[in-house]
Amino acid sequence: MNEHFFSDMSVMLGRSMRHIMRSMDTIITVCITPIAMLLLFVYVLGGAIQAGTDNYVNYLLPGILLMAIASGISYTAYRLFQDKQRGIIERFHSMPIARSAVLWGHVLTSLVSNALSVVVIILVALIMGFRSSAGILEWLAVAGILMLFTLALTWVAAIAGLAANSMEGATAFSYPLIFLPFISSAFVPTESMPAVVRAFAENQPVTSIVEAIRALLSTQPVGDEIWVALAWCLGILVVAYFFAVRAYKKGN
Amino acid sequence: MDKAIEVKGLRKCYKDTEVLKGVDFEVKRGEIFALLGANGAGKTTIVRILATLLKQDGGTAAVHGFDVASEPEKVRQAISLTGQFAAVDEILTGRENLVMIAKLRHLPNPRAVADELLNRFGLNDAANRKASTYSGGMRRRLDIAMSLIGSPQLIFLDEPTTGLDPEARIETWKLVKGLADGGTTVFLTTQYLDEAEQLADQIAILHKGTIIANGTLEELKKLFPPAKKEYVEKQPSLEEIFLAIIGYKEGA
Ligand SMILES: Nc1ncnc2c1ncn2[C@@H]1O[C@H](COP(=O)(O)OP(=O)(O)OP(=O)(O)O)[C@@H](O)[C@H]1O
Ligand SMILES: [Mg+2]
């Protein structure tokens, strides 16, 4: 590894954090949209939804966090594609810097910016009545799962950003990801769904991740859900990382 | 070792189209070398191979004695690339762009470096504006300024004056001459014959995948077919030589 890897990566991080802070669009999508969803579901639809819980904000929050992350990572694809398109990556690659720092800078930016939006959303949820009995260990476990989830999806986004030929192509992959929570136990219990939908909902990654986080936050036993959740995240992470690095090497 | 660049039998294909069919040339240290060629001749392809961004399919290329394929890191230490299309970060300001590159080159005082260049390139007034608001000429100047950071020994300028107005063009020429006077080797590509005529110590003409003529302006003038010379009173311009050589090769 290049001796300047970390300093180069922090320059890259500073650069793309500036991009985020200067883009109203990004801030609206990654923070304000999930908060609007939270408000909508709690105050408009919540009264009619039978989730079998007395605190619907508590029930809803894990799914909203995953949605926020799923829409946040599409900006990683967007930024990578733009850098590739505008010759910025070539400029960096012709310089004596650690080449991998360019890619890792984007990945780190994704982790930091998604962590920020998750914190903001949790703060808003607290105002709306979200309460948790979780202790420091449970919170650390929740943070770990969310980070792993972000990392896994970020590498998926990296493949899209590096391999796409158009901006639409680079970001389109995230739409199904954003809607995945709807067909899961994120908003309503899966028992209420028709058999086929239910089978899908119960076996897709979002459900196990949501259930694991929900259990941790309400200090219920997490059971097997957490292992299923971790297996999904790690599996996606490894496969996506492999293809993303391949796309990155191929691109230059 | 007085050679900045040594290229032997360089070949490159994109899918089935053979773009470079055995290109040979040398560039001496400290000289201005102009690679002249029409659209699609393969100028950018050569620059990208020399700047370690693209792998050749055959032949060798060395920069400062280091092979571009086997020792790319050493090559990158010596070079700087200004690509054909200005690769500046549009969301950052001019100053931020310069500071970023200075940091990536691990210079002790990035801000001072940026200030000095902003001054020198007449970008002081626009220093704190996003680069997306710059005119084409300003963007080009910023782009070249970014390439000068860290005082590279060899600079590639891929069509540095395409799209510039006559005044900006002359400014760029002065700059290039200044660089060469300071001992920097300049490798520039151009479609403009007068540009090569004005600037270059050495001119190579790339046509149909090979270098069809290579030498000083004086030497190229001697290549001018004698049959035509009788009818021309004035010294032949490079344009006439160019057309004559191409016509001559194709006729042969
Ligand atoms: N990535 C690529 N895939 C396929 N063909 C390519 C690729 N890059 C370049 N080419 C082709 O190779 C040829 C040479 O391209 P190159 O960009 O090197 O030319 P150039 O001399 O720089 O032209 P210009 O003056 O227009 O910049 C062109 O015919 C171009 O279409
Ligand atoms: Mg070109």
Coordinates of C-alpha atoms and ligand atoms in Angstrom, one line a residue:
Chain A
M1 CA 0.0 0.0 0.0
N2 CA 1.1 3.5 -0.9
E3 CA 2.6 5.5 2.0
H4 CA 0.2 8.4 1.3
F5 CA -2.9 6.2 1.0
F6 CA -4.7 7.7 4.1
S7 CA -3.8 11.3 3.4
D8 CA -4.8 11.0 -0.2
M9 CA -8.0 9.4 0.8
S10 CA -8.8 12.2 3.3
V11 CA -8.3 14.7 0.5
M12 CA -10.8 12.8 -1.6
L13 CA -13.2 12.6 1.4
G14 CA -13.0 16.4 1.9
R15 CA -13.7 16.9 -1.8
S16 CA -16.8 14.8 -2.0
M17 CA -18.2 16.0 1.3
R18 CA -18.0 19.5 -0.2
H19 CA -20.0 18.2 -3.2
I20 CA -22.7 16.9 -0.8
M21 CA -22.9 20.0 1.2
R22 CA -23.2 22.1 -1.9
S23 CA -25.9 20.0 -3.4
M24 CA -29.4 20.8 -2.1
D25 CA -30.7 17.9 -4.1
T26 CA -28.6 15.4 -2.2
I27 CA -29.5 16.8 1.2
I28 CA -33.2 16.7 0.3
T29 CA -33.1 13.2 -0.9
V30 CA -31.0 11.6 1.8
C31 CA -32.5 13.5 4.8
I32 CA -35.7 15.3 4.0
T33 CA -37.4 12.6 2.0
P34 CA -37.0 9.9 4.7
I35 CA -38.2 12.4 7.3
A36 CA -41.2 13.2 5.2
M37 CA -41.9 9.5 4.9
L38 CA -41.7 9.1 8.6
L39 CA -44.2 12.0 9.1
L40 CA -46.5 10.6 6.4
F41 CA -46.6 7.1 7.8
V42 CA -46.9 8.1 11.4
Y43 CA -49.3 11.0 11.2
V44 CA -51.4 10.2 8.1
L45 CA -51.3 6.4 7.5
G46 CA -50.2 5.3 10.9
G47 CA -53.7 5.5 12.5
A48 CA -55.0 3.0 10.0
I49 CA -52.1 0.6 10.0
Q50 CA -52.3 -2.4 12.3
A51 CA -48.8 -3.1 13.2
G52 CA -49.7 -4.6 16.6
T53 CA -47.6 -2.0 18.4
D54 CA -48.5 1.0 20.6
N55 CA -45.6 3.1 19.3
Y56 CA -45.6 3.1 15.5
V57 CA -42.6 5.4 15.3
N58 CA -40.6 2.7 17.0
Y59 CA -41.9 0.1 14.5
L60 CA -41.2 2.3 11.5
L61 CA -37.8 3.7 12.2
P62 CA -35.5 0.8 11.1
G63 CA -37.2 0.6 7.7
I64 CA -37.0 4.4 7.2
L65 CA -33.3 4.3 8.0
L66 CA -32.7 1.6 5.4
M67 CA -34.6 3.6 2.8
A68 CA -32.6 6.6 3.6
I69 CA -29.4 4.6 3.1
A70 CA -30.7 3.0 -0.1
S71 CA -31.4 6.5 -1.6
G72 CA -28.1 7.9 -0.2
I73 CA -25.9 5.4 -1.9
S74 CA -27.2 6.2 -5.3
Y75 CA -25.3 9.5 -5.0
T76 CA -22.1 7.5 -4.8
A77 CA -22.9 6.0 -8.2
Y78 CA -23.8 9.5 -9.4
R79 CA -20.5 11.0 -8.2
L80 CA -18.3 8.2 -9.4
F81 CA -20.0 8.3 -12.9
Q82 CA -19.5 12.1 -13.0
D83 CA -15.8 11.8 -12.1
K84 CA -15.3 9.2 -14.7
Q85 CA -17.2 11.2 -17.3
R86 CA -15.4 14.5 -16.7
G87 CA -11.9 13.0 -16.8
I88 CA -11.3 13.7 -13.1
I89 CA -10.5 10.1 -12.4
E90 CA -8.0 10.1 -15.3
R91 CA -6.4 13.3 -13.9
F92 CA -6.0 11.6 -10.5
H93 CA -4.7 8.4 -12.0
S94 CA -1.9 10.2 -13.9
M95 CA -0.7 11.7 -10.6
P96 CA 1.7 10.0 -8.2
I97 CA -1.0 9.1 -5.7
A98 CA -2.5 5.8 -4.4
R99 CA -4.9 4.9 -7.1
S100 CA -7.2 3.0 -4.8
A101 CA -7.5 6.1 -2.6
V102 CA -9.8 7.6 -5.3
L103 CA -12.3 4.8 -5.1
W104 CA -12.0 4.4 -1.3
G105 CA -12.5 8.2 -0.9
H106 CA -16.0 7.7 -2.5
V107 CA -16.7 4.7 -0.3
L108 CA -15.7 6.6 2.9
T109 CA -17.8 9.6 1.8
S110 CA -20.8 7.3 1.5
L111 CA -20.2 5.9 5.0
V112 CA -19.8 9.3 6.6
S113 CA -22.7 11.0 4.8
N114 CA -25.1 8.1 5.4
A115 CA -24.1 8.0 9.0
L116 CA -24.9 11.8 9.3
S117 CA -28.4 11.4 7.7
V118 CA -29.1 8.4 9.9
V119 CA -28.3 10.5 13.0
V120 CA -30.5 13.4 11.8
I121 CA -33.4 11.0 11.1
I122 CA -33.1 9.4 14.5
L123 CA -33.1 12.8 16.2
V124 CA -36.3 13.7 14.3
A125 CA -37.8 10.4 15.3
L126 CA -37.0 11.1 18.9
I127 CA -39.0 14.4 18.7
M128 CA -41.8 12.4 17.2
G129 CA -41.9 10.0 20.1
F130 CA -39.4 7.3 19.2
R131 CA -38.2 5.7 22.5
S132 CA -35.7 2.9 22.9
S133 CA -34.6 0.8 25.9
A134 CA -31.4 -0.1 24.1
G135 CA -28.1 0.2 26.0
I136 CA -24.7 1.1 24.6
L137 CA -24.0 -2.4 23.3
E138 CA -27.3 -2.6 21.4
W139 CA -26.7 0.8 19.9
L140 CA -23.3 -0.3 18.8
A141 CA -24.7 -3.4 17.2
V142 CA -27.3 -1.3 15.4
A143 CA -24.6 1.1 14.2
G144 CA -22.5 -1.9 13.1
I145 CA -25.4 -3.4 11.1
L146 CA -26.3 -0.1 9.5
M147 CA -22.6 0.5 8.5
L148 CA -22.3 -3.0 7.0
F149 CA -25.5 -2.4 5.1
T150 CA -24.3 1.0 3.8
L151 CA -20.9 -0.5 2.8
A152 CA -22.6 -3.4 1.0
L153 CA -24.9 -1.1 -1.0
T154 CA -22.1 1.4 -1.6
W155 CA -20.1 -1.3 -3.4
V156 CA -23.2 -2.1 -5.5
A157 CA -23.4 1.6 -6.3
A158 CA -19.7 1.6 -7.2
I159 CA -20.3 -1.1 -9.8
A160 CA -23.2 0.9 -11.3
G161 CA -21.2 4.2 -11.3
L162 CA -18.1 2.7 -12.9
A163 CA -19.8 0.4 -15.5
A164 CA -22.6 2.7 -16.6
N165 CA -22.6 4.5 -19.9
S166 CA -25.2 7.1 -18.9
M167 CA -26.2 9.0 -15.8
E168 CA -29.6 7.3 -15.8
G169 CA -27.9 3.9 -16.0
A170 CA -25.6 4.8 -13.1
T171 CA -28.5 5.7 -10.7
A172 CA -31.4 3.5 -11.9
F173 CA -30.3 0.5 -9.9
S174 CA -31.2 2.2 -6.7
Y175 CA -35.0 2.5 -7.3
P176 CA -35.7 -1.1 -6.6
L177 CA -33.5 -0.9 -3.5
I178 CA -35.5 2.1 -2.2
F179 CA -38.8 0.2 -2.8
L180 CA -37.6 -3.1 -1.2
P181 CA -38.6 -1.9 2.3
F182 CA -42.2 -1.6 1.2
I183 CA -42.3 -5.3 0.4
S184 CA -40.9 -6.3 3.8
S185 CA -41.9 -6.0 7.4
A186 CA -40.6 -2.4 7.5
F187 CA -44.1 -0.8 7.4
V188 CA -46.5 -3.5 8.2
P189 CA -46.1 -7.1 9.6
T190 CA -45.7 -9.6 6.8
E191 CA -48.6 -11.7 8.2
S192 CA -51.0 -9.3 6.5
M193 CA -49.7 -9.9 3.0
P194 CA -50.9 -12.5 0.4
A195 CA -48.9 -15.7 0.4
V196 CA -46.6 -15.1 -2.6
V197 CA -45.8 -11.5 -1.5
R198 CA -45.3 -12.7 2.0
A199 CA -42.9 -15.4 0.9
F200 CA -40.8 -12.8 -0.9
A201 CA -41.0 -10.3 1.9
E202 CA -39.9 -12.8 4.5
N203 CA -36.9 -14.0 2.5
Q204 CA -35.5 -10.8 1.3
P205 CA -32.6 -9.0 3.1
V206 CA -34.5 -5.9 4.3
T207 CA -36.9 -7.9 6.5
S208 CA -34.2 -9.7 8.5
I209 CA -32.2 -6.5 8.8
V210 CA -35.3 -4.5 10.0
E211 CA -36.3 -7.3 12.4
A212 CA -32.8 -7.4 13.8
I213 CA -32.5 -3.7 14.4
R214 CA -36.1 -3.5 15.8
A215 CA -35.3 -6.3 18.3
L216 CA -32.0 -4.6 19.3
L217 CA -33.7 -1.2 19.8
S218 CA -36.5 -2.7 22.0
T219 CA -34.0 -5.1 23.8
Q220 CA -35.9 -8.2 22.7
P221 CA -34.0 -11.3 21.9
V222 CA -32.6 -11.0 18.4
G223 CA -32.7 -14.7 17.6
D224 CA -31.5 -15.9 14.2
E225 CA -32.6 -12.7 12.4
I226 CA -29.3 -11.0 13.2
W227 CA -27.2 -13.8 11.7
V228 CA -29.4 -13.9 8.6
A229 CA -29.1 -10.1 8.4
L230 CA -25.3 -10.2 8.7
A231 CA -25.0 -13.0 6.2
W232 CA -27.0 -10.9 3.6
C233 CA -24.9 -7.8 4.2
L234 CA -21.6 -9.7 4.1
G235 CA -22.6 -11.7 1.1
I236 CA -23.6 -8.7 -0.9
L237 CA -20.5 -6.8 0.3
V238 CA -18.1 -9.4 -0.9
V239 CA -19.7 -10.0 -4.3
A240 CA -20.2 -6.3 -5.0
Y241 CA -16.7 -5.5 -3.9
F242 CA -15.2 -8.0 -6.2
F243 CA -17.1 -6.7 -9.2
A244 CA -16.6 -3.1 -8.3
V245 CA -12.8 -3.4 -8.1
R246 CA -12.9 -5.3 -11.4
A247 CA -14.8 -2.5 -13.0
Y248 CA -12.4 0.0 -11.5
K249 CA -9.3 -1.8 -12.8
K250 CA -10.9 -2.3 -16.2
G251 CA -11.7 1.4 -16.5
N252 CA -8.1 2.4 -16.6
Chain B
M1 CA 20.3 10.3 -20.0
D2 CA 18.9 13.1 -22.1
K3 CA 15.8 11.4 -23.4
A4 CA 12.5 12.4 -21.8
I5 CA 10.4 10.0 -23.9
E6 CA 11.4 7.0 -26.0
V7 CA 8.7 5.3 -28.0
K8 CA 9.4 2.2 -30.1
G9 CA 7.0 0.2 -32.4
L10 CA 4.0 1.3 -30.3
R11 CA 0.8 -0.4 -31.3
K12 CA -2.8 0.0 -30.1
C13 CA -6.1 -1.5 -31.3
Y14 CA -9.6 -0.7 -30.1
K15 CA -11.6 -3.8 -30.8
D16 CA -10.8 -4.4 -34.5
T17 CA -9.6 -0.9 -35.5
E18 CA -5.9 -0.6 -35.3
V19 CA -5.2 3.0 -34.3
L20 CA -1.4 2.9 -33.8
K21 CA 0.5 0.7 -36.2
G22 CA 4.1 1.0 -34.9
V23 CA 4.8 4.5 -33.7
D24 CA 8.5 5.5 -33.1
F25 CA 9.8 8.8 -31.8
E26 CA 12.0 10.3 -29.2
V27 CA 11.6 13.5 -27.1
K28 CA 14.7 15.2 -25.7
R29 CA 14.6 16.7 -22.2
G30 CA 13.8 20.4 -22.1
E31 CA 12.4 20.6 -25.6
I32 CA 8.9 21.4 -26.8
F33 CA 7.7 18.4 -28.9
A34 CA 4.6 18.8 -31.0
L35 CA 2.6 15.8 -32.2
L36 CA 0.6 16.8 -35.1
G37 CA -2.4 14.9 -36.5
A38 CA -5.9 15.2 -37.8
N39 CA -9.0 14.2 -35.8
G40 CA -8.9 10.6 -34.9
A41 CA -5.2 10.2 -35.8
G42 CA -4.5 8.7 -32.4
K43 CA -2.8 11.7 -30.6
T44 CA -4.9 11.3 -27.4
T45 CA -4.3 7.5 -27.5
I46 CA -0.5 8.1 -27.5
V47 CA -0.8 10.7 -24.6
R48 CA -2.9 8.3 -22.6
I49 CA -0.4 5.5 -23.0
L50 CA 2.5 7.7 -22.0
A51 CA 0.5 9.0 -19.0
T52 CA 0.0 5.4 -17.8
L53 CA -3.7 5.5 -18.3
L54 CA -3.9 3.0 -21.1
K55 CA -2.0 -0.1 -21.9
Q56 CA -0.5 -0.5 -25.4
D57 CA -0.9 -3.7 -27.4
G58 CA 2.7 -3.8 -28.6
G59 CA 6.0 -2.0 -28.7
T60 CA 7.5 -0.1 -25.8
A61 CA 7.3 3.4 -24.3
A62 CA 9.6 4.9 -21.7
V63 CA 9.4 8.1 -19.8
H64 CA 12.7 9.3 -18.2
G65 CA 14.0 5.8 -18.7
F66 CA 11.1 4.1 -16.9
D67 CA 8.9 1.8 -18.9
V68 CA 5.3 3.0 -18.8
A69 CA 3.9 -0.5 -18.6
S70 CA 6.2 -2.0 -15.9
E71 CA 7.1 1.0 -13.8
P72 CA 4.0 3.3 -14.0
E73 CA 4.5 4.8 -10.5
K74 CA 8.0 6.1 -11.4
V75 CA 6.6 7.6 -14.6
R76 CA 3.8 9.3 -12.7
Q77 CA 6.4 11.0 -10.5
A78 CA 7.9 12.7 -13.5
I79 CA 4.8 13.8 -15.4
S80 CA 1.7 15.9 -15.4
L81 CA -1.3 15.6 -17.7
T82 CA -3.6 18.3 -19.1
G83 CA -6.1 16.2 -21.0
Q84 CA -8.0 17.2 -24.1
F85 CA -11.1 18.1 -22.1
A86 CA -10.5 20.3 -19.0
A87 CA -10.6 18.0 -16.0
V88 CA -11.5 20.4 -13.3
D89 CA -13.8 19.8 -10.4
E90 CA -16.8 22.0 -11.3
I91 CA -18.4 22.1 -7.9
L92 CA -15.2 23.3 -6.2
T93 CA -13.9 26.8 -6.6
G94 CA -10.8 27.6 -8.6
R95 CA -8.8 28.0 -5.4
E96 CA -10.1 24.7 -3.9
N97 CA -9.2 22.9 -7.1
L98 CA -5.6 24.1 -6.8
V99 CA -5.4 23.4 -3.1
M100 CA -6.7 19.9 -3.6
I101 CA -4.0 19.1 -6.2
A102 CA -1.3 20.6 -4.0
K103 CA -2.4 18.4 -1.2
L104 CA -2.4 15.4 -3.4
R105 CA 1.2 16.2 -4.4
H106 CA 2.0 16.5 -0.7
L107 CA 3.4 20.0 -0.9
P108 CA 4.1 21.8 2.4
N109 CA 2.0 24.9 1.8
P110 CA -1.0 24.1 -0.5
R111 CA -2.6 27.5 0.1
A112 CA 0.4 29.5 -0.9
V113 CA 0.8 27.4 -4.0
A114 CA -2.8 28.1 -5.0
D115 CA -2.5 31.8 -4.4
E116 CA 0.7 32.0 -6.5
L117 CA -1.0 30.2 -9.4
L118 CA -4.2 32.2 -9.2
N119 CA -2.1 35.3 -9.6
R120 CA 0.0 34.0 -12.4
F121 CA -3.0 32.8 -14.4
G122 CA -5.2 35.9 -13.8
L123 CA -7.8 33.9 -11.9
N124 CA -7.7 36.0 -8.8
D125 CA -11.1 37.6 -9.3
A126 CA -12.7 34.2 -9.9
A127 CA -10.8 32.4 -7.2
N128 CA -13.7 31.8 -5.0
R129 CA -16.3 31.0 -7.6
K130 CA -17.3 27.5 -8.6
A131 CA -15.4 26.3 -11.6
S132 CA -18.7 25.5 -13.3
T133 CA -19.2 29.3 -13.7
Y134 CA -15.9 29.7 -15.6
S135 CA -15.7 30.4 -19.3
G136 CA -14.0 27.9 -21.5
G137 CA -10.7 29.9 -21.5
M138 CA -10.7 30.3 -17.7
R139 CA -11.4 26.6 -17.2
R140 CA -8.5 25.8 -19.5
R141 CA -6.2 28.1 -17.6
L142 CA -7.2 26.5 -14.3
D143 CA -6.7 23.1 -15.8
I144 CA -3.2 24.0 -16.9
A145 CA -2.5 25.7 -13.6
M146 CA -3.5 22.4 -11.8
S147 CA -1.0 20.6 -14.0
L148 CA 1.9 22.8 -13.0
I149 CA 1.6 22.1 -9.3
G150 CA 4.5 20.2 -8.0
S151 CA 6.8 21.3 -10.8
P152 CA 6.7 18.1 -12.9
Q153 CA 9.6 17.6 -15.3
L154 CA 7.4 16.6 -18.2
I155 CA 4.0 18.1 -19.1
F156 CA 1.6 16.6 -21.5
L157 CA -0.8 19.1 -23.1
D158 CA -3.4 17.5 -25.3
E159 CA -4.7 20.1 -27.7
P160 CA -4.2 22.9 -25.2
T161 CA -5.6 25.7 -27.4
T162 CA -8.6 24.0 -29.1
G163 CA -11.6 26.1 -28.4
L164 CA -9.7 29.2 -27.2
D165 CA -10.0 32.6 -28.7
P166 CA -6.9 34.0 -30.5
E167 CA -5.9 36.1 -27.5
A168 CA -6.1 33.1 -25.1
R169 CA -4.3 31.1 -27.6
I170 CA -1.3 33.5 -27.7
E171 CA -1.4 33.5 -23.8
T172 CA -1.1 29.8 -23.8
W173 CA 1.7 29.8 -26.2
K174 CA 3.6 32.3 -24.0
L175 CA 3.0 30.0 -21.1
V176 CA 4.3 26.9 -22.9
K177 CA 7.4 28.8 -24.0
G178 CA 7.9 30.0 -20.4
L179 CA 7.7 26.4 -19.2
A180 CA 10.3 25.2 -21.7
D181 CA 12.6 28.1 -20.8
G182 CA 12.4 26.9 -17.2
G183 CA 13.6 23.5 -18.2
T184 CA 10.3 21.6 -18.4
T185 CA 9.8 19.2 -21.2
V186 CA 6.6 19.9 -23.0
F187 CA 4.8 17.3 -25.1
L188 CA 1.9 18.9 -26.9
T189 CA -0.6 17.6 -29.4
T190 CA -2.3 19.9 -31.9
Q191 CA -4.3 20.0 -35.1
Y192 CA -3.0 23.5 -35.8
L193 CA 0.0 23.6 -37.9
D194 CA 0.8 27.2 -37.0
E195 CA 0.8 26.2 -33.4
A196 CA 3.5 23.6 -34.0
E197 CA 5.3 26.0 -36.1
Q198 CA 5.3 28.7 -33.4
L199 CA 6.2 26.5 -30.5
A200 CA 7.9 23.3 -31.2
D201 CA 11.6 22.5 -31.3
Q202 CA 10.6 19.1 -32.7
I203 CA 7.5 18.2 -34.8
A204 CA 6.2 14.7 -35.5
I205 CA 3.3 14.1 -37.8
L206 CA 1.0 11.2 -37.0
H207 CA -1.0 9.9 -39.9
K208 CA -2.8 6.6 -40.4
G209 CA -1.2 5.0 -37.4
T210 CA 2.5 5.9 -38.0
I211 CA 4.8 8.9 -37.7
I212 CA 5.2 10.0 -41.3
A213 CA 7.5 12.9 -40.7
N214 CA 9.6 13.9 -37.7
G215 CA 12.2 16.6 -37.3
T216 CA 12.7 20.3 -36.7
L217 CA 10.7 22.8 -38.7
E218 CA 13.8 23.3 -40.9
E219 CA 14.2 19.6 -41.5
L220 CA 10.5 19.2 -42.4
K221 CA 10.8 22.1 -44.8
K222 CA 13.6 20.1 -46.6
L223 CA 11.2 17.2 -47.0
F224 CA 8.9 19.4 -49.0
P225 CA 8.8 17.8 -52.5
P226 CA 11.2 19.7 -54.7
A227 CA 8.9 19.5 -57.7
K228 CA 6.6 21.9 -56.1
K229 CA 9.3 24.1 -54.6
E230 CA 10.0 25.7 -57.9
Y231 CA 6.6 27.2 -58.0
V232 CA 6.6 28.6 -54.5
E233 CA 8.4 31.8 -53.9
K234 CA 8.0 32.1 -50.2
Q235 CA 9.1 29.6 -47.6
P236 CA 6.6 26.8 -47.4
S237 CA 4.4 26.8 -44.3
L238 CA 4.0 23.7 -42.3
E239 CA 0.5 23.4 -43.6
E240 CA 1.8 23.1 -47.1
I241 CA 4.4 20.6 -46.0
F242 CA 1.8 18.6 -44.2
L243 CA -0.5 18.4 -47.1
A244 CA 2.4 17.6 -49.5
I245 CA 3.7 14.8 -47.3
I246 CA 0.2 13.2 -46.8
G247 CA -0.5 13.5 -50.6
Y248 CA 2.9 12.1 -51.3
K249 CA 2.5 9.1 -49.0
E250 CA -0.9 8.4 -50.4
G251 CA 0.2 8.7 -54.0
A252 CA 3.1 6.3 -53.3
Ligands
LIG1 N1 -12.1 3.8 -26.0 C1 -12.2 3.7 -27.3 N2 -12.9 2.7 -27.9 C2 -12.9 2.6 -29.3 N3 -12.3 3.4 -30.1 C3 -11.6 4.4 -29.6 C4 -11.5 4.7 -28.2 N4 -10.8 5.8 -28.0 C5 -10.4 6.2 -29.2 N5 -10.9 5.4 -30.2 C6 -10.7 5.6 -31.6 O1 -9.3 5.7 -31.9 C7 -9.0 6.6 -32.9 C8 -8.0 7.6 -32.3 O2 -8.6 8.3 -31.2 P1 -7.8 9.5 -30.5 O3 -8.7 10.0 -29.5 O4 -6.5 9.0 -30.0 O5 -7.6 10.5 -31.7 P2 -7.0 12.0 -31.6 O6 -5.9 12.1 -32.6 O7 -6.8 12.4 -30.2 O8 -8.3 12.8 -32.2 P3 -8.8 14.2 -31.8 O9 -8.0 15.2 -32.6 O10 -10.2 14.2 -32.4 O11 -8.8 14.4 -30.4 C9 -10.4 7.3 -33.2 O12 -10.8 6.7 -34.4 C10 -11.3 6.9 -32.1 O13 -12.6 6.8 -32.6
MG2 MG -7.5 13.8 -29.0

